[in-house]
Coordinates of C-alpha atoms and ligand atoms in Angstrom, one line a residue:
Chain A
X1 CA -99.1 -108.5 25.7
X2 CA -95.7 -109.2 27.7
X3 CA -94.1 -105.5 26.9
X4 CA -98.1 -103.7 27.5
X5 CA -98.1 -105.5 30.9
X6 CA -94.5 -104.7 31.8
X7 CA -95.2 -100.9 30.9
X8 CA -98.6 -100.9 33.1
X9 CA -97.0 -102.1 36.6
X10 CA -94.1 -99.9 36.1
X11 CA -96.3 -97.1 35.3
X12 CA -98.5 -97.7 37.9
X13 CA -95.2 -98.2 40.4
X14 CA -93.6 -94.7 39.0
X15 CA -96.9 -92.8 39.3
X16 CA -97.3 -93.8 43.5
X17 CA -95.8 -91.2 45.0
X18 CA -98.6 -88.7 43.3
X19 CA -101.2 -90.0 45.7
X20 CA -99.2 -91.7 48.6
X21 CA -97.6 -88.5 50.5
X22 CA -96.8 -90.9 53.6
X23 CA -93.0 -90.4 54.1
X24 CA -93.5 -93.9 56.4
X25 CA -95.4 -95.7 53.8
X26 CA -93.0 -93.6 51.0
X27 CA -90.1 -95.6 53.0
X28 CA -91.4 -98.6 53.6
X29 CA -92.1 -98.6 49.3
X30 CA -88.7 -98.4 49.4
X31 CA -86.7 -100.5 51.9
X32 CA -88.9 -103.1 50.0
X33 CA -88.0 -102.2 46.5
X34 CA -84.2 -102.1 47.8
X35 CA -84.9 -105.8 49.1
X36 CA -87.1 -106.8 46.1
X37 CA -83.9 -106.1 44.1
X38 CA -82.6 -108.7 46.5
X39 CA -84.8 -110.9 46.2
X40 CA -84.3 -110.6 42.3
X41 CA -81.0 -111.5 42.1
X42 CA -80.8 -114.6 44.9
X43 CA -83.8 -115.9 42.3
X44 CA -81.2 -115.8 39.7
X45 CA -79.0 -118.2 41.8
X46 CA -82.0 -119.5 43.3
X47 CA -84.5 -120.1 40.5
X48 CA -82.1 -120.0 37.4
X49 CA -79.8 -122.6 38.4
X50 CA -80.8 -124.5 42.0
X51 CA -78.3 -122.9 43.7
X52 CA -79.5 -121.7 47.1
X53 CA -77.6 -118.9 48.4
X54 CA -77.9 -119.3 52.5
X55 CA -76.2 -116.4 53.0
X56 CA -77.0 -113.4 49.8
X57 CA -77.2 -111.1 52.6
X58 CA -73.3 -110.9 52.7
X59 CA -73.0 -109.6 49.3
X60 CA -75.8 -106.6 49.6
X61 CA -73.9 -106.7 53.9
X62 CA -70.1 -106.3 51.8
X63 CA -72.1 -103.6 49.2
X64 CA -74.0 -101.2 51.7
X65 CA -70.2 -101.6 53.6
X66 CA -68.3 -100.6 50.6
X67 CA -70.0 -98.3 49.0
X68 CA -70.6 -96.5 52.5
X69 CA -66.7 -96.7 53.3
X70 CA -65.6 -95.2 49.3
X71 CA -67.6 -92.0 50.1
X72 CA -67.4 -91.5 53.6
X73 CA -63.2 -92.6 53.5
X74 CA -61.7 -94.5 56.2
X75 CA -57.8 -95.2 57.7
X76 CA -56.8 -98.3 58.4
X77 CA -53.7 -99.5 59.8
X78 CA -51.8 -103.0 58.1
X79 CA -49.5 -105.3 59.4
X80 CA -45.9 -105.0 58.5
X81 CA -46.6 -100.9 59.6
X82 CA -48.6 -100.4 56.5
X83 CA -50.6 -97.6 57.0
X84 CA -53.9 -96.8 54.5
X85 CA -55.2 -94.4 53.8
X86 CA -58.9 -92.9 51.7
X87 CA -60.0 -90.2 51.0
X88 CA -63.6 -89.4 50.1
X89 CA -65.2 -90.3 46.7
X90 CA -68.4 -89.4 44.9
X91 CA -71.2 -91.7 46.1
X92 CA -71.8 -92.8 42.5
X93 CA -68.5 -94.2 42.9
X94 CA -69.1 -96.4 46.1
X95 CA -72.1 -98.0 43.9
X96 CA -69.7 -99.2 41.3
X97 CA -67.0 -100.1 43.5
X98 CA -69.6 -102.2 45.6
X99 CA -71.4 -103.9 42.8
X100 CA -67.1 -104.9 42.3
X101 CA -66.3 -106.0 44.8
X102 CA -69.6 -108.0 45.8
X103 CA -68.8 -109.5 42.6
X104 CA -65.4 -110.5 43.2
X105 CA -67.1 -112.1 46.1
X106 CA -69.7 -114.0 44.5
X107 CA -66.7 -114.9 41.6
X108 CA -64.8 -116.9 45.3
X109 CA -68.0 -118.1 46.9
X110 CA -68.8 -119.4 43.5
X111 CA -65.4 -120.6 42.7
X112 CA -64.8 -122.3 46.0
X113 CA -67.6 -124.0 45.9
X114 CA -69.5 -124.7 42.8
X115 CA -67.5 -128.3 42.2
X116 CA -69.2 -130.1 44.6
X117 CA -72.5 -127.5 44.9
X118 CA -76.0 -128.6 46.6
X119 CA -75.6 -128.8 50.1
X120 CA -72.1 -127.7 50.0
X121 CA -72.6 -124.0 48.3
X122 CA -75.9 -123.4 51.0
X123 CA -73.0 -124.2 54.0
X124 CA -70.0 -122.4 52.0
X125 CA -72.5 -119.1 51.4
X126 CA -73.7 -119.3 55.1
X127 CA -70.1 -119.6 56.1
X128 CA -68.8 -116.6 54.3
X129 CA -72.3 -114.6 55.3
X130 CA -71.0 -115.2 59.6
X131 CA -67.2 -114.5 58.9
X132 CA -67.7 -111.1 57.0
X133 CA -70.2 -110.1 59.7
X134 CA -67.4 -110.7 62.3
X135 CA -65.0 -108.4 60.2
X136 CA -67.7 -106.4 60.2
X137 CA -67.8 -106.9 64.3
X138 CA -64.9 -106.4 64.9
X139 CA -62.6 -104.8 62.9
X140 CA -63.5 -101.5 64.5
X141 CA -60.7 -99.3 62.8
X142 CA -63.0 -100.2 59.7
X143 CA -65.8 -99.5 60.3
X144 CA -66.7 -99.1 63.8
X145 CA -67.7 -102.0 64.6
X146 CA -71.5 -102.1 66.4
X147 CA -70.9 -98.1 66.9
X148 CA -72.4 -98.2 63.4
X149 CA -71.2 -96.2 60.1
X150 CA -72.8 -92.8 60.3
X151 CA -73.2 -90.1 58.1
X152 CA -73.4 -91.8 55.1
X153 CA -73.6 -89.2 52.2
X154 CA -76.9 -89.6 49.8
X155 CA -76.6 -91.3 46.4
X156 CA -75.8 -88.6 43.9
X157 CA -75.1 -88.5 40.1
X158 CA -73.3 -85.8 38.0
X159 CA -75.0 -84.4 34.7
X160 CA -72.3 -83.2 32.3
X161 CA -73.1 -79.8 31.6
X162 CA -76.6 -80.3 33.7
X163 CA -74.3 -80.3 37.5
X164 CA -74.6 -82.4 40.1
X165 CA -78.4 -84.2 41.5
X166 CA -78.3 -85.2 45.0
X167 CA -81.3 -87.9 45.9
X168 CA -82.0 -86.7 49.5
X169 CA -85.8 -86.5 49.9
X170 CA -88.0 -90.3 50.2
X171 CA -89.3 -89.1 46.3
X172 CA -85.8 -89.2 45.1
X173 CA -84.6 -92.1 46.8
X174 CA -88.4 -94.2 45.7
X175 CA -87.3 -93.3 42.0
X176 CA -83.8 -94.0 42.0
X177 CA -84.5 -98.1 43.8
X178 CA -87.6 -98.1 41.0
X179 CA -85.0 -96.4 38.3
X180 CA -82.3 -99.7 39.3
X181 CA -84.7 -101.7 40.5
X182 CA -85.7 -101.8 36.4
X183 CA -82.8 -102.1 35.4
X184 CA -82.0 -105.2 36.8
X185 CA -84.8 -107.0 36.0
X186 CA -83.9 -105.9 32.5
X187 CA -80.6 -107.0 32.8
X188 CA -81.7 -110.5 34.0
X189 CA -84.4 -111.1 31.9
X190 CA -81.7 -111.1 29.5
X191 CA -79.1 -112.9 31.1
X192 CA -81.9 -115.9 31.2
X193 CA -82.9 -115.7 27.7
X194 CA -79.2 -115.4 26.4
X195 CA -77.8 -118.9 25.5
X196 CA -76.1 -118.2 29.4
X197 CA -79.7 -118.5 30.6
X198 CA -80.2 -121.8 28.9
X199 CA -77.3 -123.2 29.9
X200 CA -78.3 -122.3 33.1
X201 CA -81.6 -123.9 32.8
X202 CA -79.6 -126.9 31.0
X203 CA -77.4 -127.4 34.3
X204 CA -80.3 -127.2 36.6
X205 CA -83.0 -129.2 34.8
X206 CA -80.5 -132.5 33.8
X207 CA -77.0 -131.8 34.5
X208 CA -75.3 -134.9 33.4
X209 CA -77.0 -134.7 29.2
X210 CA -76.0 -130.3 29.8
X211 CA -72.6 -131.4 30.5
X212 CA -72.5 -134.1 27.3
X213 CA -73.4 -130.9 25.3
X214 CA -70.8 -129.0 26.1
X215 CA -71.9 -127.2 28.5
X216 CA -69.7 -125.9 31.2
X217 CA -70.2 -126.0 35.1
X218 CA -68.0 -124.5 36.9
X219 CA -67.9 -121.6 34.2
X220 CA -71.5 -121.0 33.9
X221 CA -72.6 -121.3 37.7
X222 CA -69.7 -119.3 38.3
X223 CA -70.9 -116.6 36.1
X224 CA -74.3 -116.7 37.4
X225 CA -73.2 -116.6 41.5
X226 CA -71.3 -113.1 40.1
X227 CA -74.2 -111.4 38.3
X228 CA -76.4 -112.0 41.5
X229 CA -73.6 -110.7 44.4
X230 CA -72.6 -107.7 42.2
X231 CA -76.8 -106.7 42.2
X232 CA -77.0 -107.5 45.0
X233 CA -74.4 -105.1 46.2
X234 CA -75.8 -102.9 44.4
X235 CA -79.1 -102.8 46.5
X236 CA -76.7 -102.9 49.7
X237 CA -75.0 -99.5 48.2
X238 CA -78.7 -97.8 47.7
X239 CA -79.6 -98.9 51.3
X240 CA -76.4 -97.7 52.9
X241 CA -77.1 -94.4 51.2
X242 CA -80.5 -94.6 51.4
X243 CA -80.6 -95.3 55.6
X244 CA -77.0 -93.0 55.8
X245 CA -76.2 -95.9 58.8
X246 CA -74.5 -99.4 59.0
X247 CA -74.0 -101.6 61.7
X248 CA -73.2 -105.0 61.7
X249 CA -76.6 -106.1 62.3
X250 CA -77.5 -105.5 58.0
X251 CA -75.9 -109.0 57.5
X252 CA -78.3 -110.7 60.3
X253 CA -79.2 -114.2 58.3
X254 CA -83.1 -113.1 59.2
X255 CA -82.8 -110.6 56.2
X256 CA -81.8 -114.2 54.0
X257 CA -84.4 -115.8 55.4
X258 CA -86.6 -112.9 54.1
X259 CA -85.6 -112.7 50.7
X260 CA -85.7 -116.6 50.2
X261 CA -89.6 -116.1 50.7
X262 CA -90.5 -113.5 49.2
X263 CA -88.7 -115.3 46.2
X264 CA -90.0 -118.7 47.1
X265 CA -93.6 -117.2 47.7
X266 CA -93.3 -115.1 44.4
X267 CA -92.2 -118.5 42.5
X268 CA -89.0 -119.0 42.1
X269 CA -87.4 -119.3 38.9
X270 CA -90.1 -116.1 37.3
X271 CA -88.9 -112.7 36.4
X272 CA -91.8 -111.9 38.1
X273 CA -91.7 -113.7 40.9
X274 CA -89.4 -111.8 43.6
X275 CA -91.2 -108.4 42.8
X276 CA -94.7 -109.9 43.6
X277 CA -93.6 -111.9 46.9
X278 CA -91.3 -108.7 47.9
X279 CA -94.0 -106.4 47.1
X280 CA -96.4 -108.6 49.8
X281 CA -93.9 -109.7 51.9
X282 CA -91.6 -106.5 52.4
X283 CA -95.7 -104.3 52.6
X284 CA -97.2 -106.7 55.2
X285 CA -95.6 -105.5 58.3
X286 CA -96.2 -102.2 57.8
X287 CA -100.1 -103.0 56.9
X288 CA -100.5 -105.2 60.1
X289 CA -98.3 -102.7 62.4
X290 CA -101.2 -100.8 63.0
X291 CA -103.6 -103.5 63.6
X292 CA -101.6 -106.0 65.1
X293 CA -100.2 -106.1 67.9
X294 CA -95.8 -107.3 67.4
X295 CA -96.8 -111.1 68.4
X296 CA -99.8 -110.9 65.9
X297 CA -97.7 -109.8 63.3
X298 CA -94.9 -112.4 63.3
X299 CA -97.5 -115.3 63.7
X300 CA -100.0 -113.7 60.5
X301 CA -96.4 -113.9 58.7
X302 CA -96.0 -117.1 59.2
X303 CA -99.7 -118.1 58.5
X304 CA -99.4 -116.0 55.3
X305 CA -96.2 -117.8 54.2
X306 CA -97.7 -121.5 55.3
X307 CA -100.8 -120.6 53.3
X308 CA -100.1 -119.1 50.2
X309 CA -97.5 -122.1 49.4
X310 CA -100.1 -124.7 50.6
X311 CA -102.4 -123.0 47.8
X312 CA -99.6 -122.6 45.1
X313 CA -96.5 -124.8 46.2
X314 CA -94.5 -123.4 43.2
X315 CA -95.4 -119.7 44.7
X316 CA -97.9 -116.9 43.3
X317 CA -96.4 -116.7 39.7
X318 CA -96.2 -119.9 38.2
X319 CA -99.5 -120.4 39.8
X320 CA -101.6 -117.4 37.9
X321 CA -99.8 -118.7 34.9
X322 CA -101.3 -121.8 35.5
X323 CA -105.0 -120.4 36.2
X324 CA -104.4 -118.1 33.4
X325 CA -103.3 -119.6 30.5
X326 CA -103.1 -116.8 28.0
X327 CA -100.9 -114.9 30.3
X328 CA -98.3 -117.5 30.4
X329 CA -95.9 -115.2 28.1
X330 CA -95.8 -112.1 30.7
X331 CA -93.6 -114.3 33.0
X332 CA -92.1 -117.1 31.5
X333 CA -89.0 -117.9 32.1
X334 CA -88.2 -119.6 29.1
X335 CA -87.4 -118.7 25.9
X336 CA -89.0 -116.5 23.4
X337 CA -91.4 -118.0 20.4
X338 CA -90.6 -119.0 17.4
X339 CA -90.2 -116.2 15.3
X340 CA -91.3 -113.7 17.5
X341 CA -88.9 -111.1 18.3
X342 CA -88.3 -110.4 22.0
X343 CA -88.3 -107.2 23.7
X344 CA -86.9 -107.5 27.2
Chain B
X1 CA -60.6 -159.7 15.1
X2 CA -61.7 -161.9 12.1
X3 CA -60.5 -160.4 8.7
X4 CA -63.0 -159.2 7.4
X5 CA -62.7 -156.4 9.6
X6 CA -58.4 -156.4 10.0
X7 CA -59.5 -156.0 6.0
X8 CA -62.1 -152.9 6.4
X9 CA -60.1 -150.8 8.6
X10 CA -57.3 -149.6 6.4
X11 CA -59.9 -148.1 4.2
X12 CA -61.1 -145.6 6.1
X13 CA -59.3 -143.0 8.3
X14 CA -60.2 -143.7 12.2
X15 CA -61.2 -141.3 14.0
X16 CA -62.5 -143.4 17.6
X17 CA -59.8 -145.5 18.7
X18 CA -60.0 -147.4 22.3
X19 CA -56.6 -148.5 23.1
X20 CA -56.6 -151.3 26.0
X21 CA -58.5 -149.7 28.0
X22 CA -60.0 -151.2 31.5
X23 CA -62.0 -149.6 34.5
X24 CA -62.2 -151.2 37.5
X25 CA -64.7 -150.0 40.1
X26 CA -63.4 -151.4 43.3
X27 CA -62.8 -154.6 42.4
X28 CA -65.5 -155.0 39.4
X29 CA -63.8 -155.1 36.4
X30 CA -66.3 -153.6 34.3
X31 CA -64.4 -153.3 31.5
X32 CA -61.1 -155.0 30.5
X33 CA -58.1 -154.7 27.7
X34 CA -60.5 -153.2 25.4
X35 CA -59.5 -151.9 21.7
X36 CA -61.5 -151.0 19.3
X37 CA -61.7 -148.2 16.5
X38 CA -63.9 -146.7 14.9
X39 CA -63.7 -145.2 10.9
X40 CA -64.9 -142.1 9.6
X41 CA -68.0 -142.1 8.3
X42 CA -68.5 -145.8 9.7
X43 CA -71.8 -147.0 11.8
X44 CA -70.6 -149.6 14.7
X45 CA -72.5 -151.2 16.9
X46 CA -71.0 -152.0 20.6
X47 CA -73.7 -155.3 21.5
X48 CA -73.5 -157.8 24.5
X49 CA -75.7 -159.1 27.3
X50 CA -76.8 -157.1 29.9
X51 CA -73.9 -155.8 32.4
X52 CA -71.1 -156.2 29.7
X53 CA -69.7 -152.7 29.7
X54 CA -71.5 -150.9 27.0
X55 CA -72.4 -148.7 28.9
X56 CA -69.6 -147.8 30.7
X57 CA -67.6 -148.0 27.6
X58 CA -69.4 -144.9 26.5
X59 CA -68.6 -142.7 29.8
X60 CA -64.7 -143.9 29.8
X61 CA -64.7 -142.1 26.2
X62 CA -67.3 -138.9 26.5
X63 CA -64.5 -138.1 30.0
X64 CA -67.9 -139.3 32.4
X65 CA -65.0 -142.0 33.6
X66 CA -61.5 -142.1 33.9
X67 CA -60.4 -145.3 32.6
X68 CA -58.0 -147.5 35.1
X69 CA -56.0 -148.4 31.9
X70 CA -55.3 -146.9 29.2
X71 CA -56.4 -144.3 25.9
X72 CA -59.2 -143.0 24.0
X73 CA -57.9 -141.2 20.7
X74 CA -60.2 -139.0 19.0
X75 CA -59.5 -138.2 16.1
X76 CA -55.6 -138.5 16.7
X77 CA -55.9 -136.3 20.2
X78 CA -55.7 -138.4 23.6
X79 CA -58.4 -137.7 25.8
X80 CA -57.0 -138.6 29.2
X81 CA -58.1 -136.2 31.5
X82 CA -60.0 -133.9 30.2
X83 CA -63.7 -133.5 30.7
X84 CA -66.8 -134.5 29.9
X85 CA -67.7 -130.7 28.2
X86 CA -63.6 -130.3 26.5
X87 CA -64.6 -134.1 24.7
X88 CA -68.3 -132.3 23.3
X89 CA -65.6 -129.9 21.8
X90 CA -64.0 -132.0 19.7
X91 CA -67.2 -133.2 18.5
X92 CA -67.8 -136.1 20.3
X93 CA -71.6 -136.4 21.8
X94 CA -73.5 -139.2 23.7
X95 CA -77.4 -139.9 24.4
X96 CA -77.8 -141.7 27.3
X97 CA -79.5 -144.6 27.9
X98 CA -82.3 -143.3 30.7
X99 CA -83.2 -139.4 30.4
X100 CA -82.0 -137.8 27.1
X101 CA -83.5 -134.4 27.3
X102 CA -84.7 -131.5 29.4
X103 CA -88.4 -132.9 30.7
X104 CA -89.2 -129.6 32.0
X105 CA -88.7 -127.4 28.7
X106 CA -90.6 -128.0 25.1
X107 CA -89.0 -129.8 22.6
X108 CA -88.7 -127.0 20.8
X109 CA -86.1 -125.2 23.8
X110 CA -84.7 -128.4 24.5
X111 CA -82.9 -128.6 20.3
X112 CA -82.2 -124.5 21.8
X113 CA -80.2 -125.9 24.6
X114 CA -78.3 -128.4 22.7
X115 CA -77.2 -125.5 20.7
X116 CA -75.4 -124.8 23.3
X117 CA -72.0 -125.1 21.8
X118 CA -73.1 -123.0 18.4
X119 CA -74.7 -120.4 20.4
X120 CA -71.5 -119.4 22.3
X121 CA -71.1 -115.3 22.5
X122 CA -70.1 -113.1 25.1
X123 CA -72.2 -112.6 28.2
X124 CA -72.5 -108.8 27.9
X125 CA -72.9 -108.6 23.9
X126 CA -75.8 -111.4 24.6
X127 CA -77.2 -109.0 27.5
X128 CA -76.7 -105.5 26.0
X129 CA -78.7 -107.6 22.7
X130 CA -75.9 -106.5 20.2
X131 CA -76.9 -107.1 16.3
X132 CA -74.5 -109.4 16.2
X133 CA -76.2 -111.9 18.8
X134 CA -79.8 -110.6 17.8
X135 CA -78.9 -112.1 14.3
X136 CA -76.8 -115.2 16.0
X137 CA -80.1 -116.3 17.7
X138 CA -82.6 -116.4 14.9
X139 CA -80.3 -118.4 13.2
X140 CA -80.0 -121.2 16.4
X141 CA -83.9 -120.7 16.3
X142 CA -84.3 -121.4 13.0
X143 CA -82.1 -123.8 13.0
X144 CA -84.3 -125.6 16.1
X145 CA -87.3 -126.0 14.4
X146 CA -85.5 -127.5 11.4
X147 CA -83.6 -130.3 14.0
X148 CA -86.6 -130.8 15.3
X149 CA -88.2 -131.1 12.0
X150 CA -86.0 -133.4 10.7
X151 CA -86.0 -135.7 13.4
X152 CA -90.1 -136.2 12.8
X153 CA -90.9 -134.6 15.8
X154 CA -92.7 -131.1 14.6
X155 CA -95.8 -132.0 15.7
X156 CA -94.8 -131.6 19.2
X157 CA -92.1 -129.0 19.0
X158 CA -93.6 -126.9 22.0
X159 CA -95.2 -129.7 24.4
X160 CA -93.0 -130.4 27.0
X161 CA -90.3 -133.1 26.5
X162 CA -91.3 -134.6 30.2
X163 CA -94.2 -135.4 28.7
X164 CA -93.2 -137.3 25.4
X165 CA -93.5 -140.9 24.8
X166 CA -90.7 -143.0 26.1
X167 CA -89.8 -142.9 22.0
X168 CA -90.4 -139.9 21.4
X169 CA -88.3 -138.5 24.1
X170 CA -85.4 -141.1 22.5
X171 CA -85.9 -138.9 19.2
X172 CA -85.6 -135.1 21.5
X173 CA -82.7 -136.9 22.6
X174 CA -80.6 -137.3 18.9
X175 CA -82.0 -134.0 17.9
X176 CA -80.3 -133.1 21.1
X177 CA -77.4 -134.7 20.4
X178 CA -77.3 -133.5 17.0
X179 CA -77.7 -129.6 17.5
X180 CA -74.2 -130.0 19.1
X181 CA -73.2 -130.7 16.1
X182 CA -71.4 -133.9 16.2
X183 CA -68.2 -135.6 14.0
X184 CA -68.9 -138.5 16.0
X185 CA -72.7 -139.3 18.0
X186 CA -72.2 -142.0 20.5
X187 CA -76.1 -144.1 20.9
X188 CA -76.7 -145.8 24.3
X189 CA -79.9 -148.0 22.9
X190 CA -81.6 -145.9 20.8
X191 CA -85.0 -147.4 20.2
X192 CA -85.3 -149.3 23.5
X193 CA -89.1 -147.9 24.4
X194 CA -89.9 -147.3 20.3
X195 CA -92.2 -150.2 19.0
X196 CA -91.6 -151.7 15.6
X197 CA -92.1 -148.8 13.6
X198 CA -90.5 -146.2 15.1
X199 CA -87.3 -148.0 15.3
X200 CA -87.7 -148.7 11.4
X201 CA -88.2 -144.9 10.9
X202 CA -85.0 -144.3 13.6
X203 CA -82.8 -147.3 11.5
X204 CA -83.8 -144.8 9.2
X205 CA -82.8 -142.0 10.8
X206 CA -79.1 -143.5 11.2
X207 CA -78.4 -143.6 7.7
X208 CA -79.5 -139.9 7.4
X209 CA -77.3 -138.5 10.6
X210 CA -74.3 -140.0 8.9
X211 CA -74.8 -139.4 5.6
X212 CA -74.5 -135.6 7.1
X213 CA -70.8 -137.2 7.3
X214 CA -71.0 -138.4 10.8
X215 CA -69.4 -141.5 12.6
X216 CA -71.4 -143.5 14.3
X217 CA -71.2 -145.5 17.4
X218 CA -74.7 -147.6 18.9
X219 CA -75.5 -149.6 21.5
X220 CA -78.4 -151.4 21.1
X221 CA -80.1 -155.0 22.2
X222 CA -82.6 -155.0 19.8
X223 CA -81.2 -157.4 16.9
X224 CA -82.6 -157.3 13.9
X225 CA -81.7 -153.1 13.9
X226 CA -78.5 -153.7 14.7
X227 CA -77.7 -156.1 12.5
X228 CA -79.7 -154.1 9.6
X229 CA -77.8 -150.4 10.3
X230 CA -74.1 -151.1 11.2
X231 CA -71.1 -151.3 9.1
X232 CA -69.6 -153.7 11.6
X233 CA -70.4 -154.5 14.9
X234 CA -68.1 -155.5 18.8
X235 CA -69.5 -157.7 20.8
X236 CA -68.5 -157.6 24.9
X237 CA -69.1 -160.4 27.3
X238 CA -67.9 -159.6 31.1
X239 CA -66.0 -156.6 30.0
X240 CA -64.3 -158.4 27.1
X241 CA -64.4 -158.1 23.2
X242 CA -64.6 -161.8 22.5
X243 CA -66.0 -161.2 19.0
X244 CA -65.5 -158.2 16.2
X245 CA -66.2 -157.9 12.2
X246 CA -69.8 -157.1 10.1
X247 CA -73.1 -158.2 10.4
X248 CA -72.8 -161.4 8.9
X249 CA -69.6 -162.9 10.9
X250 CA -71.0 -161.5 14.5
X251 CA -74.1 -163.8 12.8
X252 CA -72.6 -166.8 12.2
X253 CA -69.8 -166.4 15.4
X254 CA -69.3 -169.6 17.3
X255 CA -68.8 -167.5 20.4
X256 CA -71.1 -164.8 20.2
X257 CA -73.7 -167.6 20.4
X258 CA -72.7 -168.9 23.1
X259 CA -72.3 -165.7 25.0
X260 CA -76.9 -164.6 23.7
X261 CA -77.8 -167.9 24.2
X262 CA -76.2 -168.8 27.8
X263 CA -77.8 -165.4 28.8
X264 CA -80.7 -164.8 26.8
X265 CA -81.3 -161.0 24.9
X266 CA -82.8 -159.4 28.2
X267 CA -84.9 -155.9 26.0
X268 CA -83.9 -153.6 28.7
Ligands
ATP1 N1 -70.4 -146.4 38.7 C1 -69.8 -147.7 39.1 N2 -70.0 -147.6 40.2 C2 -70.0 -149.7 39.9 N3 -70.2 -150.6 39.4 C3 -70.7 -149.8 37.9 C4 -70.4 -148.5 37.6 N4 -71.1 -148.5 36.1 C5 -71.6 -149.3 35.8 N5 -70.7 -150.8 37.0 C6 -71.1 -151.8 36.8 O1 -70.0 -152.1 35.7 C7 -70.8 -153.7 35.1 C8 -71.2 -153.1 33.1 O2 -72.3 -152.1 33.4 P1 -73.2 -151.4 32.4 O3 -73.9 -150.6 32.1 O4 -71.9 -150.7 31.2 O5 -73.4 -152.5 31.1 P2 -74.6 -152.2 29.9 O6 -73.5 -153.7 29.2 O7 -74.4 -151.1 29.6 O8 -75.3 -153.0 30.6 P3 -77.2 -152.6 29.7 O9 -77.0 -153.4 28.8 O10 -78.1 -153.1 31.2 O11 -77.4 -151.2 29.5 C9 -72.5 -153.7 35.7 O12 -71.8 -154.8 36.8 C10 -72.6 -152.5 36.4 O13 -73.2 -152.7 37.6
MG2 MG1 -76.1 -150.0 29.5

């Protein structure tokens, strides 16, 4: 049942470009897809460990900048007369390094704040995002500051014996984003159903009890932060190579808020939540634009948010699970039922 | 210290020893100069009126509090400076006086979380779903189902722990603690909220746990239960040990009678 629904959804998404050729809409789907990946990564922290990262876009932006700079090359002077020159590398290397660097930042932020947690983590993440934004804005030699990094090459993957494939068109990028999103979804699903996921759940529900049975708080939360930040950095990399231009605006707080809205409305702590919330709030502006003035769009956006949370305080997916109990195994965040093998 | 206790002690190897422990909260002395030990395989009860310092003693032993003075040693290793999860890794596992469950998970999943110590594998192997990890997971699921049965919650396995009666939640807490594979189990008022027949069943459960080779330190207000299940009893009053010995000795100890008559036994 669960597997079937997953296959149907992925197949339906894969079939979209067959009937939808409007480049504007395809573009909206691609950027929404990228943000859905970001929202999924945020959900890993917020929904499965209860830690709110209000600077999550920092990891996205770092991924975008690192990937862009790796593939564009750069030359900077550092203190003590050091001069670093980096020749352009393939975009795929940029993607990998973006994931690693973002993951490392997640590690540092986690280490710094998980000793105290809660509000402290929220503040550290907000500050971190602001600091990174200021660096991107002011380290002009490296990032071009407000002038933006331009001419970022498209993503490119080499197949041994078959040559290089360049994700040049919107269609290519659509499938690239879909593929990465599915991979991230599976990764997160596996993680939260593993023993690490159980430890995260235990910590979220009753930390004292979790600690008393041998669960390591700092280690578990830091791991979640690393994976979450790494995935978000990967999404940032996709964004950079698709949009081909990035500036410090990518770090805007509103982008984090958008991800939080996607997670909360879809249902935090459910695997499908960020996807559902992400598609709704990612595509809503596109749907509203032809029929409404910009100010009215924001009002509609806000109203939709309020209405959803009023009717379904825990989000859309948990509400659906409650209304249609038979659907429960489809998105249940918990663990496999006894005796039934999971095929996540 | 009574003669009976002194005679009994050398017979068994010491599991836990609490040595001159004091715990101060600012000006409040919750425990002062507490010394007692628990032998391997023993069932020892720590009793005393409300506020005597029993839970505080548990918190000190399991690393949730750092004692102001004194030392706690488990199987020859000093626990000074160790974090609770590290102490848990030594096999010293406790339950809590209040909530001892993960309320939003089923009973079965509670126990599965409890199996954390046994289920530890690398992140990468578990994300990749290596055969080794799959086997381990299958084993854990089996083990969790067995434990749920074993404590008598089989019918409740798929209910949310938070929806259970207070007495049943205590059982979940015990199952969870057992899942962590203790060599010594500290139970903080496990039968509070249970009716007489549940308590009776629980006493048998405690004996079964001991028969698995698990040492037990019990905090409980239910005197008949304490008297029937304990090998030895340590009595605390105002943070001090006022008596120690077998149930028979404790029953007739004037200081104990005085402490309880003075305060009355409250059933928390
Ligand atoms: N973290 C703390 N900070 C300050 N005072 C504390 C703390 N923990 C316990 N106390 C105090 O220490 C004393 C002993 O409390 P404790 O909880 O150990 O008693 P207890 O014997 O478990 O009682 P009960 O039978 O009611 O559970 C009480 O006066 C309590 O208020
Ligand atoms: Mg107590």
